[in-house]
Amino acid sequence: MIRLYDYVLSASCYKIRLMAALLGVKLDQEAVDFHPGRAHKSVAFAQLNPAGTLPVLVDGDLILTESTAMLVYLAQLAGRDWLGPLDPKSAAQVQHWLAFSGRLAASLGMARLHDMLLYEGDIDAWRAQGHAALRELEAALSERRFAGGVWLVGDAPSIADIACFPNVALSQDGGVSLDAYPSVRLWTRAIRALDRFVEMPGIHRLHELRPAPEVA
Amino acid sequence: MTPRWIATGLSQDLPKAVAMAGHWQGQDLAVWRSATGRVQAWNDRCPHRGMRLSHGFVRGETLACIYHGWVYGADGVCKHIPAHPALTPPATIRVAAFACVEQDGVIWVAPADTVGAPVALRGLQPLRSISLTCDVAAVLAVEPALSGGDALRGLVQIGGQACEVCLLVQHNAAGLTLHALCAVGVDRIAASRWVEDLRRRAERKGAA
Ligand code: FES
């Protein structure tokens, strides 16, 4: 079975749990004491991942330490539709958003780690870079809407959407509001309404889709 | 003179059964659309503990608070308290409502006692709501074809053609939001890129 070294509050780890759930792939999840234990920085963990980052995905002799590579691997194994359309333009656009997700992690993701886990750094710069990235995402998603689309690339959700979703959906945790980004908000709703969607602390399935907790 | 009716969003950005944040002159509002399509604007504070109702969720014709799930009906009156299911909440537990109308694809809000209607915008289609960290003067300085105060209007060049646009101004703490409309028939992707470019130029001007 594919093993995921995981931390429940990590946006990047959630990205992989979400992708696996949407694909119907079962993961063997190994919780790593990221905070406060910093077990991912231990000498023992460095054998798996010298960079000391999470998540790490292990399948036999394959060890992956970059979450975008994990998305590609899972989609190749279990649902190639999730790779997005394969024409040159679309394939390049998928790569664009996979790389862009790194910018989201380096801005919105760091702002959240600062506010939640007391990471030190320039919080104003992280938030400003987060807004700059959200403006780009908003412009792209607005153009997709004008063309009748919902997703970042093509007519169906893809690894591009899943790569970008977690840090955007958690942006409030880092003090970055989505109020100014209507197309981004509607896109996060579309993802939260997907079949087999799974939650993490701070990201919920659309409440509207849950049965009302009515007491007779 | 401050206008009574302020544009707080575009209809296209508020589908059925969705709530979003809005505001009128610094007053935060929860703007939401019911399952049957009715749009309302309420004070964005839950009467229970003050949670933002714009973070709440719509079920049918009601808006529920995300925090403890108090449910408010179309008149703003609390209908249900999940922790006390047998209780009929007193009618005094009520969210203050603003006047809210949808016209030309724009969602307008005003104080509850407002009479009259917002300005009509014929021949225009909604484009995008976009936030800027500068003031109106910076926008007018970089785009001389525009004029106005609460609604910036004019003929601008989009994709090599003169095109009528209207930018409805909503002031906020960080600057302003422009609710942009353009002439019916204009390519909205090209118009959206024009708005992005306008923002970059205006913010650069505003920061100078
Ligand atoms: S704050 Fe809204 S229900 Fe408690």
GROMACS .gro file of C-alpha atoms in nm, chain B residues 20-192:
model
  173
  236MET     CA    1  -2.101   3.676   0.080
  237ALA     CA    2  -1.963   3.982   0.255
  238GLY     CA    3  -2.074   4.328   0.147
  239HIS     CA    4  -2.078   4.672   0.296
  240TRP     CA    5  -2.250   5.009   0.294
  241GLN     CA    6  -2.038   5.309   0.396
  242GLY     CA    7  -1.828   5.112   0.641
  243GLN     CA    8  -2.119   4.907   0.772
  244ASP     CA    9  -2.043   4.536   0.715
  245LEU     CA   10  -2.324   4.337   0.557
  246ALA     CA   11  -2.404   3.973   0.492
  247VAL     CA   12  -2.547   3.956   0.141
  248TRP     CA   13  -2.710   3.627   0.056
  249ARG     CA   14  -2.932   3.461  -0.200
  250SER     CA   15  -3.192   3.206  -0.096
  251ALA     CA   16  -3.261   2.876  -0.269
  252THR     CA   17  -3.544   3.040  -0.465
  253GLY     CA   18  -3.322   3.331  -0.568
  254ARG     CA   19  -3.420   3.612  -0.332
  255VAL     CA   20  -3.129   3.845  -0.241
  256GLN     CA   21  -3.110   4.015   0.098
  257ALA     CA   22  -2.855   4.227   0.286
  258TRP     CA   23  -2.831   4.210   0.665
  259ASN     CA   24  -2.609   4.348   0.934
  260ASP     CA   25  -2.307   4.115   0.929
  261ARG     CA   26  -2.326   4.033   1.302
  262CYS     CA   27  -2.503   3.733   1.445
  263PRO     CA   28  -2.728   3.849   1.735
  264HIS     CA   29  -2.600   3.554   1.939
  265ARG     CA   30  -2.225   3.622   1.975
  266GLY     CA   31  -2.147   3.852   1.687
  267MET     CA   32  -2.002   3.601   1.439
  268ARG     CA   33  -2.003   3.724   1.078
  269LEU     CA   34  -2.322   3.597   0.915
  270SER     CA   35  -2.154   3.627   0.574
  271HIS     CA   36  -1.955   3.318   0.679
  272GLY     CA   37  -2.284   3.137   0.736
  273PHE     CA   38  -2.468   2.903   0.507
  274VAL     CA   39  -2.798   2.913   0.328
  275ARG     CA   40  -3.058   2.641   0.363
  276GLY     CA   41  -3.374   2.702   0.165
  277GLU     CA   42  -3.506   3.046   0.255
  278THR     CA   43  -3.297   3.077   0.572
  279LEU     CA   44  -2.943   3.184   0.661
  280ALA     CA   45  -2.768   2.988   0.939
  281CYS     CA   46  -2.477   3.116   1.145
  282ILE     CA   47  -2.159   2.908   1.107
  283TYR     CA   48  -2.079   2.932   1.478
  284HIS     CA   49  -2.367   2.778   1.676
  285GLY     CA   50  -2.610   2.732   1.392
  286TRP     CA   51  -2.880   2.983   1.484
  287VAL     CA   52  -3.117   3.001   1.187
  288TYR     CA   53  -3.265   3.327   1.059
  289GLY     CA   54  -3.570   3.347   0.833
  290ALA     CA   55  -3.639   3.580   0.543
  291ASP     CA   56  -3.753   3.859   0.776
  292GLY     CA   57  -3.429   3.840   0.978
  293VAL     CA   58  -3.605   3.685   1.276
  294CYS     CA   59  -3.438   3.393   1.451
  295LYS     CA   60  -3.640   3.079   1.380
  296HIS     CA   61  -3.436   2.806   1.537
  297ILE     CA   62  -3.165   2.757   1.798
  298PRO     CA   63  -3.007   2.411   1.764
  299ALA     CA   64  -2.899   2.395   2.130
  300HIS     CA   65  -3.264   2.450   2.233
  301PRO     CA   66  -3.463   2.272   1.964
  302ALA     CA   67  -3.795   2.287   2.149
  303LEU     CA   68  -3.777   2.661   2.206
  304THR     CA   69  -3.951   2.909   1.977
  305PRO     CA   70  -3.705   3.199   1.982
  306PRO     CA   71  -3.854   3.536   2.083
  307ALA     CA   72  -3.921   3.767   1.786
  308THR     CA   73  -3.683   4.022   1.941
  309ILE     CA   74  -3.386   3.810   1.827
  310ARG     CA   75  -3.363   3.968   1.487
  311VAL     CA   76  -3.093   4.074   1.242
  312ALA     CA   77  -3.127   4.429   1.108
  313ALA     CA   78  -3.197   4.426   0.736
  314PHE     CA   79  -3.085   4.677   0.473
  315ALA     CA   80  -3.271   4.762   0.155
  316CYS     CA   81  -3.132   4.544  -0.124
  317VAL     CA   82  -3.223   4.536  -0.491
  318GLU     CA   83  -3.083   4.362  -0.793
  319GLN     CA   84  -3.087   4.562  -1.112
  320ASP     CA   85  -2.888   4.531  -1.438
  321GLY     CA   86  -2.689   4.245  -1.284
  322VAL     CA   87  -2.574   4.463  -0.993
  323ILE     CA   88  -2.658   4.412  -0.625
  324TRP     CA   89  -2.733   4.747  -0.461
  325VAL     CA   90  -2.773   4.817  -0.088
  326ALA     CA   91  -2.908   5.114   0.107
  327PRO     CA   92  -3.044   5.185   0.458
  328ALA     CA   93  -3.379   5.018   0.519
  329ASP     CA   94  -3.585   5.338   0.499
  330THR     CA   95  -3.449   5.434   0.156
  331VAL     CA   96  -3.707   5.529  -0.107
  332GLY     CA   97  -3.646   5.527  -0.480
  333ALA     CA   98  -3.430   5.304  -0.693
  334PRO     CA   99  -3.062   5.293  -0.794
  335VAL     CA  100  -2.957   5.449  -1.123
  336ALA     CA  101  -3.045   5.237  -1.429
  337LEU     CA  102  -2.756   5.113  -1.643
  338ARG     CA  103  -2.897   5.037  -1.985
  339GLY     CA  104  -2.701   4.858  -2.256
  340LEU     CA  105  -2.430   4.740  -2.016
  341GLN     CA  106  -2.333   4.389  -1.906
  342PRO     CA  107  -2.168   4.303  -1.573
  343LEU     CA  108  -1.798   4.231  -1.599
  344ARG     CA  109  -1.605   4.194  -1.271
  345SER     CA  110  -1.572   4.332  -0.920
  346ILE     CA  111  -1.213   4.434  -0.860
  347SER     CA  112  -1.043   4.586  -0.555
  348LEU     CA  113  -0.781   4.861  -0.574
  349THR     CA  114  -0.546   5.001  -0.311
  350CYS     CA  115  -0.569   5.356  -0.448
  351ASP     CA  116  -0.833   5.627  -0.465
  352VAL     CA  117  -1.069   5.741  -0.741
  353ALA     CA  118  -0.842   6.035  -0.828
  354ALA     CA  119  -0.565   5.793  -0.930
  355VAL     CA  120  -0.807   5.602  -1.157
  356LEU     CA  121  -0.924   5.921  -1.325
  357ALA     CA  122  -0.565   6.043  -1.362
  358VAL     CA  123  -0.457   5.736  -1.562
  359GLU     CA  124  -0.776   5.705  -1.768
  360PRO     CA  125  -0.885   6.054  -1.872
  361ALA     CA  126  -1.170   5.912  -2.083
  362LEU     CA  127  -1.350   5.830  -1.757
  363SER     CA  128  -1.544   6.082  -1.552
  364GLY     CA  129  -1.777   6.079  -1.254
  365GLY     CA  130  -1.761   6.027  -0.879
  366ASP     CA  131  -1.977   5.732  -0.771
  367ALA     CA  132  -1.996   5.582  -1.119
  368LEU     CA  133  -1.699   5.633  -1.349
  369ARG     CA  134  -1.819   5.625  -1.709
  370GLY     CA  135  -1.668   5.681  -2.049
  371LEU     CA  136  -1.560   5.542  -2.384
  372VAL     CA  137  -1.230   5.357  -2.351
  373GLN     CA  138  -1.016   5.156  -2.593
  374ILE     CA  139  -1.056   4.780  -2.550
  375GLY     CA  140  -0.895   4.554  -2.807
  376GLY     CA  141  -0.859   4.845  -3.050
  377GLN     CA  142  -1.222   4.952  -3.027
  378ALA     CA  143  -1.400   5.228  -2.841
  379CYS     CA  144  -1.614   5.067  -2.577
  380GLU     CA  145  -1.850   5.209  -2.319
  381VAL     CA  146  -1.765   5.114  -1.961
  382CYS     CA  147  -1.911   5.196  -1.620
  383LEU     CA  148  -1.719   5.141  -1.296
  384LEU     CA  149  -1.942   5.161  -0.986
  385VAL     CA  150  -1.737   5.285  -0.691
  386GLN     CA  151  -1.753   5.129  -0.345
  387HIS     CA  152  -1.511   5.274  -0.091
  388ASN     CA  153  -1.350   5.055   0.173
  389ALA     CA  154  -1.080   5.079   0.437
  390ALA     CA  155  -0.801   4.962   0.206
  391GLY     CA  156  -0.903   5.170  -0.097
  392LEU     CA  157  -1.194   5.092  -0.323
  393THR     CA  158  -1.381   4.824  -0.508
  394LEU     CA  159  -1.493   4.887  -0.864
  395HIS     CA  160  -1.792   4.692  -0.994
  396ALA     CA  161  -1.723   4.704  -1.364
  397LEU     CA  162  -1.974   4.684  -1.648
  398CYS     CA  163  -1.907   4.710  -2.020
  399ALA     CA  164  -2.119   4.751  -2.330
  400VAL     CA  165  -2.324   4.446  -2.429
  401GLY     CA  166  -2.145   4.251  -2.699
  402VAL     CA  167  -1.792   4.346  -2.596
  403ASP     CA  168  -1.557   4.049  -2.542
  404ARG     CA  169  -1.547   4.015  -2.165
  405ILE     CA  170  -1.204   3.853  -2.158
  406ALA     CA  171  -1.055   4.155  -2.337
  407ALA     CA  172  -1.251   4.389  -2.109
  408SER     CA  173  -1.131   4.200  -1.801
   0.00000   0.00000   0.00000
